[in-house]
Amino acid sequence: MKKSWFAVLAAGAIAITAYVGEAPAQQGKVDLATTTKTMNAIFSKAPEAWKAKIVQDETQKACTTYRNSPPPAVAEQISEREKKNVVLPADGKFLGDWKTGERLAQSGYGGRHTDDPKRVMGGNCYACHQLSKKEVSFGTMGPSLLEYGKIRKYKPEDAKAAYIKIYNAQAVFPCSNMPRLGHNKHLTEQQIKDIVALLFDPESPVNK
Ligand code: HEC
């Protein structure tokens, strides 16, 4: 009896040692050639339009290589590159119509192969964020945005920062899980303004 318990403990200790020994290797850099080959194999019979979606840009390649935890120098390169492609509104205004913004935040339409590209696409913000006290259906991958404008005292420079965040999340947080909605042409300038108004209008459900 004693002996078998010892055997179990010993086996456990070996397993733990093996696991600890494995851990650093598991967290090492990802080999891009392997991931690309695997992705191409999975989608080999997919229509050309789908195949175009799995081609990574420099930022996505860097994020894959470092499993979304880039070392500081790489993170710096990513945010520098992404900041350069943010296009600010020519009229210098960042606030649109919050009611349209709320509809866009609720809608996840667009980007799926069954979606009509001529229809208005949504921002899908509620999929990852809480934005109003009334809406009970929201995701929690991103932080709650309740009272986002109120907390920031509706400061214009914070509305501008929110515009940049929505336009290109990676310019602010390298390897963010948040989509680059302006950069990817998923949302237009006016639509981003409408969503910024949702965050920064005192009358919107975000701040009520
Ligand atoms: C797929 C999930 C996802 C979607 C969709 C998404 N976000 Fe995010 N968002 C995140 C995550 C994760 C973070 C935290 C990391 C970061 O800052 O990038 C974040 C951060 C933010 C921040 C910064 C919060 C802070 O602490 O200041 C804002 C503002 C924001 N999101 C707004 C939006 C808006 C508006 C939309 C819709 C247009 C949206 N997000 C869509 C995942 C998402």
Coordinates of N, CA and C and ligand atoms in Angstrom, one line a residue:
M1 N 0.8 -1.2 0.0 CA 0.0 0.0 0.0 C 0.9 1.3 0.0
K2 N 1.8 1.3 1.0 CA 2.7 2.4 1.1 C 3.5 2.7 -0.2
K3 N 3.9 1.5 -0.7 CA 4.8 1.6 -1.9 C 4.0 2.3 -3.0
S4 N 2.7 1.8 -3.2 CA 2.0 2.4 -4.3 C 1.7 3.9 -4.2
W5 N 1.5 4.3 -2.9 CA 1.3 5.8 -2.7 C 2.6 6.5 -3.1
F6 N 3.7 5.9 -2.7 CA 5.0 6.5 -3.0 C 5.1 6.6 -4.6
A7 N 4.7 5.6 -5.2 CA 4.8 5.5 -6.7 C 3.9 6.7 -7.3
V8 N 2.7 6.8 -6.7 CA 1.9 7.9 -7.2 C 2.5 9.3 -7.0
L9 N 3.0 9.5 -5.8 CA 3.6 10.8 -5.5 C 4.8 11.0 -6.4
A10 N 5.6 10.0 -6.6 CA 6.8 10.1 -7.4 C 6.4 10.4 -8.9
A11 N 5.4 9.7 -9.3 CA 4.9 10.0 -10.7 C 4.5 11.4 -10.8
G12 N 3.8 11.9 -9.8 CA 3.3 13.3 -9.7 C 4.4 14.3 -9.8
A13 N 5.4 14.0 -9.0 CA 6.6 14.9 -9.0 C 7.3 14.9 -10.3
I14 N 7.4 13.8 -11.0 CA 8.0 13.7 -12.3 C 7.2 14.5 -13.3
A15 N 5.8 14.4 -13.2 CA 4.9 15.1 -14.1 C 5.1 16.6 -13.9
I16 N 5.2 17.1 -12.6 CA 5.3 18.5 -12.4 C 6.6 19.0 -12.9
T17 N 7.7 18.2 -12.7 CA 9.0 18.6 -13.2 C 9.0 18.7 -14.7
A18 N 8.3 17.7 -15.3 CA 8.3 17.7 -16.8 C 7.5 19.0 -17.2
Y19 N 6.4 19.3 -16.5 CA 5.6 20.4 -16.9 C 6.3 21.7 -16.8
V20 N 7.0 21.9 -15.6 CA 7.8 23.1 -15.4 C 8.9 23.2 -16.5
G21 N 9.5 22.1 -16.7 CA 10.5 22.0 -17.7 C 10.0 22.4 -19.1
E22 N 8.8 22.1 -19.4 CA 8.2 22.4 -20.7 C 7.8 23.8 -20.9
A23 N 7.3 24.4 -19.7 CA 6.7 25.7 -19.8 C 7.4 26.8 -20.6
P24 N 8.7 27.0 -20.4 CA 9.4 28.1 -21.1 C 9.4 27.8 -22.6
A25 N 9.5 26.5 -23.0 CA 9.5 26.2 -24.4 C 8.2 26.5 -25.0
Q26 N 7.1 26.2 -24.3 CA 5.7 26.5 -24.8 C 5.5 28.0 -25.0
Q27 N 6.2 28.8 -24.2 CA 5.9 30.2 -24.3 C 6.9 30.9 -25.2
G28 N 7.8 30.2 -25.9 CA 8.7 30.8 -26.8 C 8.1 31.4 -28.1
K29 N 9.0 31.9 -29.0 CA 8.5 32.5 -30.2 C 7.7 31.5 -31.1
V30 N 6.8 31.9 -31.8 CA 6.0 31.1 -32.7 C 6.8 31.1 -34.1
D31 N 6.9 30.0 -34.7 CA 7.5 29.9 -36.0 C 6.4 30.3 -37.1
L32 N 6.6 31.5 -37.7 CA 5.6 32.0 -38.7 C 5.4 31.1 -39.9
A33 N 6.5 30.5 -40.3 CA 6.4 29.6 -41.5 C 5.5 28.5 -41.2
T34 N 5.5 27.9 -40.0 CA 4.7 26.8 -39.6 C 3.2 27.3 -39.5
T35 N 3.0 28.4 -38.9 CA 1.6 28.8 -38.7 C 1.0 29.2 -40.1
T36 N 1.8 29.8 -41.0 CA 1.3 30.2 -42.3 C 0.9 29.0 -43.1
K37 N 1.8 28.0 -43.0 CA 1.6 26.7 -43.8 C 0.3 26.0 -43.3
T38 N 0.1 26.0 -41.9 CA -1.0 25.4 -41.4 C -2.3 26.1 -41.8
M39 N -2.3 27.5 -41.7 CA -3.5 28.2 -42.0 C -3.8 28.0 -43.5
N40 N -2.8 28.1 -44.4 CA -3.0 27.9 -45.8 C -3.6 26.5 -46.1
A41 N -3.2 25.5 -45.3 CA -3.7 24.1 -45.5 C -5.2 24.1 -45.1
I42 N -5.5 24.7 -44.0 CA -6.9 24.7 -43.5 C -7.8 25.3 -44.5
F43 N -7.3 26.5 -45.1 CA -8.2 27.2 -46.0 C -7.9 26.9 -47.5
S44 N -7.2 25.8 -47.8 CA -6.8 25.6 -49.2 C -8.0 25.6 -50.2
K45 N -9.1 25.1 -49.7 CA -10.3 25.0 -50.7 C -11.2 26.2 -50.5
A46 N -10.9 27.2 -49.7 CA -11.7 28.3 -49.5 C -11.7 29.3 -50.7
P47 N -12.8 30.1 -50.9 CA -12.8 31.0 -52.0 C -11.7 32.0 -51.8
E48 N -11.2 32.6 -52.9 CA -10.1 33.6 -52.9 C -10.3 34.7 -51.9
A49 N -11.5 35.2 -51.8 CA -11.8 36.4 -50.9 C -11.5 36.0 -49.4
W50 N -11.8 34.7 -49.1 CA -11.5 34.3 -47.7 C -10.0 34.2 -47.5
K51 N -9.3 33.6 -48.5 CA -7.9 33.4 -48.4 C -7.2 34.8 -48.2
A52 N -7.7 35.8 -48.8 CA -7.0 37.1 -48.6 C -7.1 37.6 -47.1
K53 N -8.1 37.1 -46.4 CA -8.3 37.5 -45.0 C -7.3 36.9 -44.1
I54 N -6.6 35.8 -44.5 CA -5.7 35.2 -43.6 C -4.2 35.6 -43.9
V55 N -4.1 36.5 -44.8 CA -2.7 37.1 -45.1 C -2.4 38.1 -44.0
Q56 N -1.4 37.9 -43.2 CA -1.1 38.8 -42.1 C -0.3 40.0 -42.5
D57 N -0.6 41.2 -42.0 CA 0.3 42.4 -42.2 C 1.5 42.3 -41.1
E58 N 2.4 43.3 -41.2 CA 3.6 43.3 -40.3 C 3.2 43.2 -38.9
T59 N 2.1 43.9 -38.5 CA 1.7 44.0 -37.1 C 1.2 42.6 -36.6
Q60 N 0.3 42.0 -37.5 CA -0.2 40.7 -37.1 C 0.8 39.7 -37.0
K61 N 1.8 39.8 -37.9 CA 2.9 38.8 -37.9 C 3.7 38.9 -36.6
A62 N 4.0 40.2 -36.2 CA 4.7 40.4 -34.9 C 3.9 39.9 -33.7
C63 N 2.6 40.1 -33.7 CA 1.7 39.7 -32.6 C 1.7 38.1 -32.6
T64 N 1.6 37.5 -33.7 CA 1.6 36.0 -33.8 C 2.9 35.5 -33.2
T65 N 4.0 36.1 -33.7 CA 5.3 35.6 -33.3 C 5.5 35.6 -31.8
Y66 N 5.0 36.7 -31.2 CA 5.2 36.8 -29.7 C 3.9 36.5 -28.9
R67 N 3.0 35.7 -29.5 CA 1.8 35.3 -28.8 C 1.0 36.4 -28.2
N68 N 1.0 37.5 -28.9 CA 0.3 38.8 -28.4 C 0.9 39.4 -27.1
S69 N 2.1 39.0 -26.8 CA 2.9 39.6 -25.7 C 4.2 40.1 -26.2
P70 N 4.2 41.1 -27.0 CA 5.5 41.5 -27.6 C 6.5 42.1 -26.6
P71 N 7.8 41.8 -26.8 CA 8.7 42.5 -25.9 C 8.7 44.0 -26.1
P72 N 9.1 44.9 -25.1 CA 8.9 46.3 -25.2 C 9.4 46.9 -26.6
A73 N 10.5 46.5 -27.1 CA 11.0 47.1 -28.4 C 10.0 46.8 -29.5
V74 N 9.5 45.6 -29.6 CA 8.6 45.3 -30.7 C 7.3 46.0 -30.5
A75 N 6.8 46.1 -29.2 CA 5.6 46.8 -28.9 C 5.7 48.2 -29.4
E76 N 6.8 48.8 -29.2 CA 7.1 50.2 -29.6 C 7.0 50.3 -31.1
Q77 N 7.6 49.4 -31.8 CA 7.6 49.4 -33.3 C 6.1 49.3 -33.8
I78 N 5.3 48.4 -33.1 CA 3.9 48.2 -33.5 C 3.1 49.5 -33.4
S79 N 3.2 50.1 -32.2 CA 2.4 51.3 -32.0 C 2.9 52.5 -32.9
E80 N 4.2 52.6 -33.1 CA 4.7 53.6 -34.0 C 4.1 53.4 -35.4
R81 N 4.2 52.2 -35.9 CA 3.6 51.8 -37.3 C 2.2 52.1 -37.3
E82 N 1.4 51.7 -36.3 CA -0.1 51.8 -36.4 C -0.5 53.2 -36.2
K83 N 0.2 54.0 -35.4 CA -0.1 55.5 -35.2 C -0.1 56.2 -36.5
K84 N 0.9 55.8 -37.4 CA 1.1 56.5 -38.7 C -0.1 56.3 -39.6
N85 N -0.8 55.2 -39.5 CA -1.9 55.1 -40.4 C -3.3 55.5 -39.9
V86 N -3.3 56.2 -38.7 CA -4.6 56.7 -38.2 C -4.9 58.0 -39.0
V87 N -6.0 58.1 -39.6 CA -6.5 59.3 -40.3 C -7.5 60.0 -39.5
L88 N -7.1 61.2 -39.0 CA -8.0 62.0 -38.2 C -9.0 62.8 -39.1
P89 N -10.2 63.1 -38.5 CA -11.2 63.8 -39.4 C -10.7 65.2 -39.8
A90 N -10.9 65.5 -41.1 CA -10.3 66.7 -41.7 C -10.9 68.0 -41.0
D91 N -12.2 67.9 -40.5 CA -12.9 69.0 -39.9 C -12.5 69.2 -38.4
G92 N -11.6 68.3 -37.9 CA -11.2 68.4 -36.5 C -12.3 68.1 -35.5
K93 N -13.4 67.6 -36.0 CA -14.5 67.3 -35.0 C -14.5 65.8 -34.7
F94 N -14.8 65.4 -33.5 CA -14.8 64.0 -33.1 C -16.1 63.5 -32.7
L95 N -17.1 64.4 -32.5 CA -18.4 63.9 -32.0 C -19.5 64.0 -33.1
G96 N -20.2 62.8 -33.3 CA -21.3 62.7 -34.2 C -22.6 62.6 -33.4
D97 N -23.4 61.7 -33.9 CA -24.8 61.5 -33.3 C -24.8 60.3 -32.5
W98 N -25.0 60.4 -31.1 CA -24.9 59.2 -30.3 C -26.0 58.2 -30.5
K99 N -27.1 58.6 -31.0 CA -28.2 57.6 -31.3 C -27.8 56.7 -32.4
T100 N -27.2 57.2 -33.4 CA -26.7 56.4 -34.5 C -25.5 55.5 -34.0
G101 N -24.7 56.1 -33.1 CA -23.6 55.4 -32.5 C -24.1 54.2 -31.7
E102 N -25.2 54.4 -31.0 CA -25.7 53.3 -30.2 C -26.2 52.1 -31.1
R103 N -26.8 52.5 -32.2 CA -27.2 51.4 -33.2 C -26.0 50.7 -33.7
L104 N -24.9 51.5 -34.0 CA -23.7 50.8 -34.6 C -23.0 50.0 -33.5
A105 N -23.1 50.4 -32.3 CA -22.4 49.6 -31.2 C -23.1 48.3 -31.0
Q106 N -24.4 48.3 -31.2 CA -25.2 47.1 -31.0 C -25.1 46.1 -32.2
S107 N -24.8 46.6 -33.4 CA -24.8 45.8 -34.6 C -23.4 45.1 -34.8
G108 N -23.5 43.8 -35.1 CA -22.3 43.0 -35.4 C -22.3 42.7 -36.9
Y109 N -23.1 43.4 -37.7 CA -23.2 43.1 -39.1 C -22.0 43.5 -39.9
G110 N -21.6 42.7 -40.8 CA -20.5 43.0 -41.7 C -19.3 42.1 -41.5
G111 N -18.6 41.8 -42.6 CA -17.4 41.0 -42.6 C -17.5 39.5 -42.7
R112 N -18.8 39.0 -42.4 CA -19.0 37.5 -42.6 C -19.3 37.2 -44.0
H113 N -19.0 36.0 -44.4 CA -19.1 35.7 -45.9 C -20.6 35.7 -46.4
T114 N -21.5 35.7 -45.4 CA -22.9 35.7 -45.8 C -23.4 37.2 -45.8
D115 N -22.6 38.1 -45.3 CA -23.1 39.5 -45.2 C -23.0 40.3 -46.5
D116 N -24.1 41.1 -46.8 CA -24.1 41.9 -48.0 C -23.2 43.1 -47.8
P117 N -22.1 43.2 -48.6 CA -21.2 44.3 -48.4 C -21.8 45.7 -48.6
K118 N -23.0 45.8 -49.3 CA -23.6 47.1 -49.5 C -24.4 47.5 -48.2
R119 N -24.6 46.6 -47.3 CA -25.4 47.0 -46.1 C -24.5 47.7 -45.1
V120 N -25.0 48.6 -44.2 CA -24.2 49.3 -43.2 C -23.6 48.3 -42.2
M121 N -22.3 48.4 -42.0 CA -21.7 47.5 -41.0 C -21.7 48.1 -39.6
G122 N -21.6 47.2 -38.6 CA -21.7 47.7 -37.2 C -20.3 47.6 -36.6
G123 N -20.3 48.2 -35.4 CA -19.0 48.2 -34.6 C -18.9 47.1 -33.7
N124 N -20.1 46.4 -33.3 CA -20.1 45.2 -32.5 C -19.5 45.5 -31.1
C125 N -19.5 46.7 -30.6 CA -18.9 47.1 -29.3 C -19.4 46.2 -28.2
Y126 N -20.7 46.0 -28.2 CA -21.3 45.3 -27.0 C -20.8 43.8 -27.0
A127 N -20.3 43.3 -28.1 CA -19.8 41.9 -28.0 C -18.7 41.8 -27.0
C128 N -18.0 42.9 -26.8 CA -16.8 42.9 -25.9 C -16.9 43.8 -24.7
H129 N -17.8 44.8 -24.8 CA -17.8 45.9 -23.7 C -19.2 46.0 -23.2
Q130 N -19.3 46.4 -21.9 CA -20.6 46.9 -21.3 C -20.6 48.4 -21.7
L131 N -21.7 48.9 -22.2 CA -21.8 50.3 -22.6 C -23.0 51.0 -21.9
S132 N -24.0 50.2 -21.5 CA -25.1 50.9 -20.9 C -25.7 50.0 -19.7
K133 N -26.3 50.7 -18.8 CA -26.8 49.9 -17.6 C -28.0 49.1 -18.0
K134 N -28.7 49.5 -19.1 CA -30.0 48.9 -19.5 C -29.7 47.6 -20.3
E135 N -28.7 47.6 -21.1 CA -28.4 46.4 -21.9 C -27.8 45.3 -21.1
V136 N -28.5 44.1 -21.0 CA -28.0 43.0 -20.2 C -27.1 42.1 -20.9
S137 N -27.2 42.2 -22.3 CA -26.4 41.2 -23.1 C -25.1 41.9 -23.6
F138 N -24.0 41.6 -23.0 CA -22.7 42.2 -23.5 C -21.6 41.3 -23.1
G139 N -20.5 41.4 -23.9 CA -19.3 40.6 -23.6 C -18.4 41.3 -22.7
T140 N -17.4 40.5 -22.2 CA -16.5 41.1 -21.1 C -15.0 40.9 -21.5
M141 N -14.8 40.7 -22.8 CA -13.4 40.6 -23.2 C -12.7 41.9 -23.0
G142 N -13.4 43.0 -23.3 CA -12.8 44.4 -23.0 C -13.4 44.9 -21.7
P143 N -12.8 46.0 -21.2 CA -13.3 46.6 -20.0 C -14.7 47.3 -20.2
S144 N -15.4 47.4 -19.1 CA -16.7 48.1 -19.1 C -16.5 49.6 -19.5
L145 N -17.3 50.1 -20.4 CA -17.1 51.5 -20.8 C -18.2 52.4 -20.2
L146 N -18.9 51.9 -19.1 CA -19.9 52.7 -18.5 C -19.3 54.0 -18.0
E147 N -20.0 55.1 -18.2 CA -19.6 56.4 -17.8 C -18.3 56.8 -18.3
Y148 N -18.0 56.3 -19.5 CA -16.6 56.6 -20.1 C -16.4 58.1 -20.2
G149 N -17.3 58.8 -20.8 CA -17.1 60.3 -21.0 C -17.2 61.1 -19.6
K150 N -18.2 60.6 -18.8 CA -18.4 61.3 -17.5 C -17.2 61.3 -16.7
I151 N -16.6 60.1 -16.6 CA -15.4 59.9 -15.8 C -14.2 60.8 -16.3
R152 N -14.2 61.0 -17.6 CA -13.2 61.9 -18.2 C -13.6 63.3 -18.3
K153 N -14.7 63.7 -17.7 CA -15.2 65.0 -17.6 C -15.4 65.6 -19.0
Y154 N -15.8 64.7 -20.0 CA -16.1 65.0 -21.4 C -15.0 65.9 -22.0
K155 N -13.8 65.6 -21.6 CA -12.6 66.4 -22.2 C -12.4 66.1 -23.7
P156 N -12.3 67.2 -24.5 CA -12.1 67.0 -25.9 C -10.9 66.1 -26.3
E157 N -9.8 66.3 -25.5 CA -8.7 65.5 -25.9 C -8.9 64.0 -25.6
D158 N -9.8 63.7 -24.7 CA -10.1 62.3 -24.4 C -11.1 61.7 -25.5
A159 N -11.9 62.6 -26.1 CA -12.8 62.2 -27.2 C -11.9 61.9 -28.4
K160 N -10.9 62.7 -28.6 CA -9.9 62.5 -29.7 C -9.2 61.1 -29.5
A161 N -8.8 60.9 -28.2 CA -8.1 59.6 -27.9 C -9.0 58.4 -28.2
A162 N -10.3 58.6 -27.9 CA -11.2 57.5 -28.1 C -11.4 57.2 -29.6
Y163 N -11.4 58.3 -30.4 CA -11.5 58.2 -31.9 C -10.3 57.4 -32.4
I164 N -9.1 57.7 -31.9 CA -7.9 57.0 -32.3 C -8.0 55.6 -31.9
K165 N -8.4 55.3 -30.7 CA -8.6 53.9 -30.2 C -9.5 53.1 -31.1
I166 N -10.6 53.7 -31.5 CA -11.6 52.9 -32.3 C -11.0 52.8 -33.7
Y167 N -10.4 53.9 -34.2 CA -9.8 53.8 -35.6 C -8.8 52.7 -35.7
N168 N -7.9 52.7 -34.7 CA -6.8 51.7 -34.7 C -6.4 51.3 -33.3
A169 N -7.0 50.3 -32.7 CA -6.7 49.9 -31.3 C -5.3 49.6 -31.0
Q170 N -4.6 49.1 -32.1 CA -3.2 48.7 -31.9 C -2.2 49.9 -31.8
A171 N -2.7 51.1 -32.2 CA -1.9 52.3 -32.1 C -1.7 52.6 -30.6
V172 N -2.7 52.2 -29.8 CA -2.7 52.5 -28.4 C -2.3 51.4 -27.6
F173 N -2.6 50.2 -28.0 CA -2.3 49.0 -27.2 C -1.9 47.9 -28.1
P174 N -0.5 47.7 -28.3 CA 0.0 46.8 -29.3 C -0.5 45.3 -29.0
C175 N -0.9 44.7 -30.1 CA -1.5 43.3 -30.0 C -2.8 43.2 -29.2
S176 N -3.5 44.3 -29.2 CA -4.9 44.4 -28.6 C -5.8 43.4 -29.3
N177 N -6.7 42.8 -28.5 CA -7.7 42.0 -29.1 C -8.9 42.7 -29.8
M178 N -8.8 44.1 -29.7 CA -9.9 44.9 -30.3 C -9.6 45.1 -31.8
P179 N -10.6 44.9 -32.6 CA -10.3 45.1 -34.1 C -9.9 46.6 -34.4
R180 N -9.2 46.7 -35.5 CA -8.8 48.1 -36.0 C -9.9 48.6 -37.0
L181 N -10.9 49.1 -36.4 CA -12.2 49.3 -37.1 C -12.1 50.4 -38.2
G182 N -11.3 51.4 -38.0 CA -11.2 52.4 -39.1 C -10.1 52.0 -40.1
H183 N -9.0 51.5 -39.5 CA -7.9 51.1 -40.4 C -8.4 50.0 -41.4
N184 N -9.2 49.1 -40.9 CA -9.7 48.0 -41.7 C -10.9 48.4 -42.6
K185 N -11.2 49.7 -42.6 CA -12.4 50.2 -43.4 C -13.7 49.5 -43.0
H186 N -13.8 49.1 -41.8 CA -15.0 48.4 -41.3 C -16.0 49.5 -41.0
L187 N -15.5 50.6 -40.3 CA -16.3 51.8 -40.0 C -15.8 53.0 -40.7
T188 N -16.7 53.9 -41.1 CA -16.3 55.1 -41.8 C -16.0 56.2 -40.7
E189 N -15.4 57.3 -41.2 CA -15.1 58.4 -40.3 C -16.4 58.9 -39.5
Q190 N -17.5 59.1 -40.3 CA -18.7 59.5 -39.6 C -19.2 58.5 -38.6
Q191 N -19.1 57.2 -38.9 CA -19.6 56.2 -38.0 C -18.7 56.2 -36.7
I192 N -17.4 56.4 -36.8 CA -16.6 56.4 -35.6 C -16.9 57.7 -34.8
K193 N -17.2 58.8 -35.5 CA -17.6 60.0 -34.7 C -18.9 59.7 -34.0
D194 N -19.9 59.0 -34.6 CA -21.1 58.7 -33.9 C -20.9 57.8 -32.7
I195 N -19.9 56.9 -32.8 CA -19.7 56.0 -31.7 C -18.9 56.8 -30.6
V196 N -18.0 57.7 -31.0 CA -17.3 58.6 -30.0 C -18.4 59.4 -29.2
A197 N -19.4 59.9 -30.0 CA -20.5 60.6 -29.3 C -21.2 59.7 -28.3
L198 N -21.4 58.5 -28.6 CA -22.0 57.5 -27.7 C -21.2 57.5 -26.4
L199 N -19.9 57.5 -26.5 CA -19.1 57.5 -25.3 C -19.0 58.9 -24.6
F200 N -19.1 60.0 -25.4 CA -18.9 61.3 -24.8 C -20.1 62.3 -24.7
D201 N -21.3 61.8 -25.1 CA -22.4 62.7 -24.9 C -23.1 62.5 -23.6
P202 N -23.2 63.5 -22.8 CA -23.8 63.4 -21.4 C -25.2 62.7 -21.5
E203 N -25.9 62.8 -22.6 CA -27.3 62.3 -22.7 C -27.3 60.8 -23.2
S204 N -26.2 60.3 -23.6 CA -26.2 58.9 -24.1 C -26.3 57.9 -22.9
P205 N -26.8 56.7 -23.2 CA -26.9 55.6 -22.2 C -25.6 55.3 -21.5
V206 N -24.5 55.5 -22.1 CA -23.2 55.3 -21.5 C -23.0 56.1 -20.3
N207 N -23.5 57.3 -20.3 CA -23.2 58.3 -19.2 C -24.4 58.5 -18.3
K208 N -25.5 57.9 -18.6 CA -26.8 58.1 -17.8 C -26.8 57.1 -16.6
Ligands
HEC1 C1 -13.3 41.7 -30.0 C2 -13.5 42.5 -28.8 C3 -13.6 43.9 -28.9 C4 -14.5 44.7 -29.7 C5 -15.5 44.2 -30.8 C6 -14.4 46.1 -29.3 N1 -13.4 46.1 -28.4 FE1 -12.8 47.8 -27.4 N2 -11.4 46.8 -26.3 C7 -11.3 45.4 -26.4 C8 -10.2 45.1 -25.4 C9 -9.8 43.6 -25.2 C10 -9.8 46.2 -24.8 C11 -8.6 46.4 -23.8 C12 -7.3 46.3 -24.4 C13 -7.0 47.5 -25.2 O1 -7.0 48.7 -24.7 O2 -6.8 47.4 -26.4 C14 -10.5 47.3 -25.4 C15 -10.4 48.7 -25.1 C16 -11.2 49.7 -25.5 C17 -11.1 51.0 -25.1 C18 -10.1 51.6 -24.1 C19 -10.6 51.4 -22.7 C20 -9.8 52.2 -21.7 O3 -9.5 51.6 -20.7 O4 -9.6 53.4 -21.9 C21 -12.2 51.7 -25.7 C22 -12.5 53.2 -25.5 C23 -12.9 50.8 -26.5 N3 -12.3 49.5 -26.4 C24 -14.0 51.1 -27.3 C25 -14.6 50.2 -28.1 C26 -15.7 50.5 -29.0 C27 -16.4 51.9 -29.0 C28 -16.0 49.4 -29.8 C29 -17.0 49.3 -30.9 C30 -16.7 50.2 -32.0 C31 -15.1 48.4 -29.3 N4 -14.3 48.9 -28.4 C32 -15.1 47.1 -29.9 C33 -12.0 44.5 -27.1 C34 -13.0 44.9 -28.1

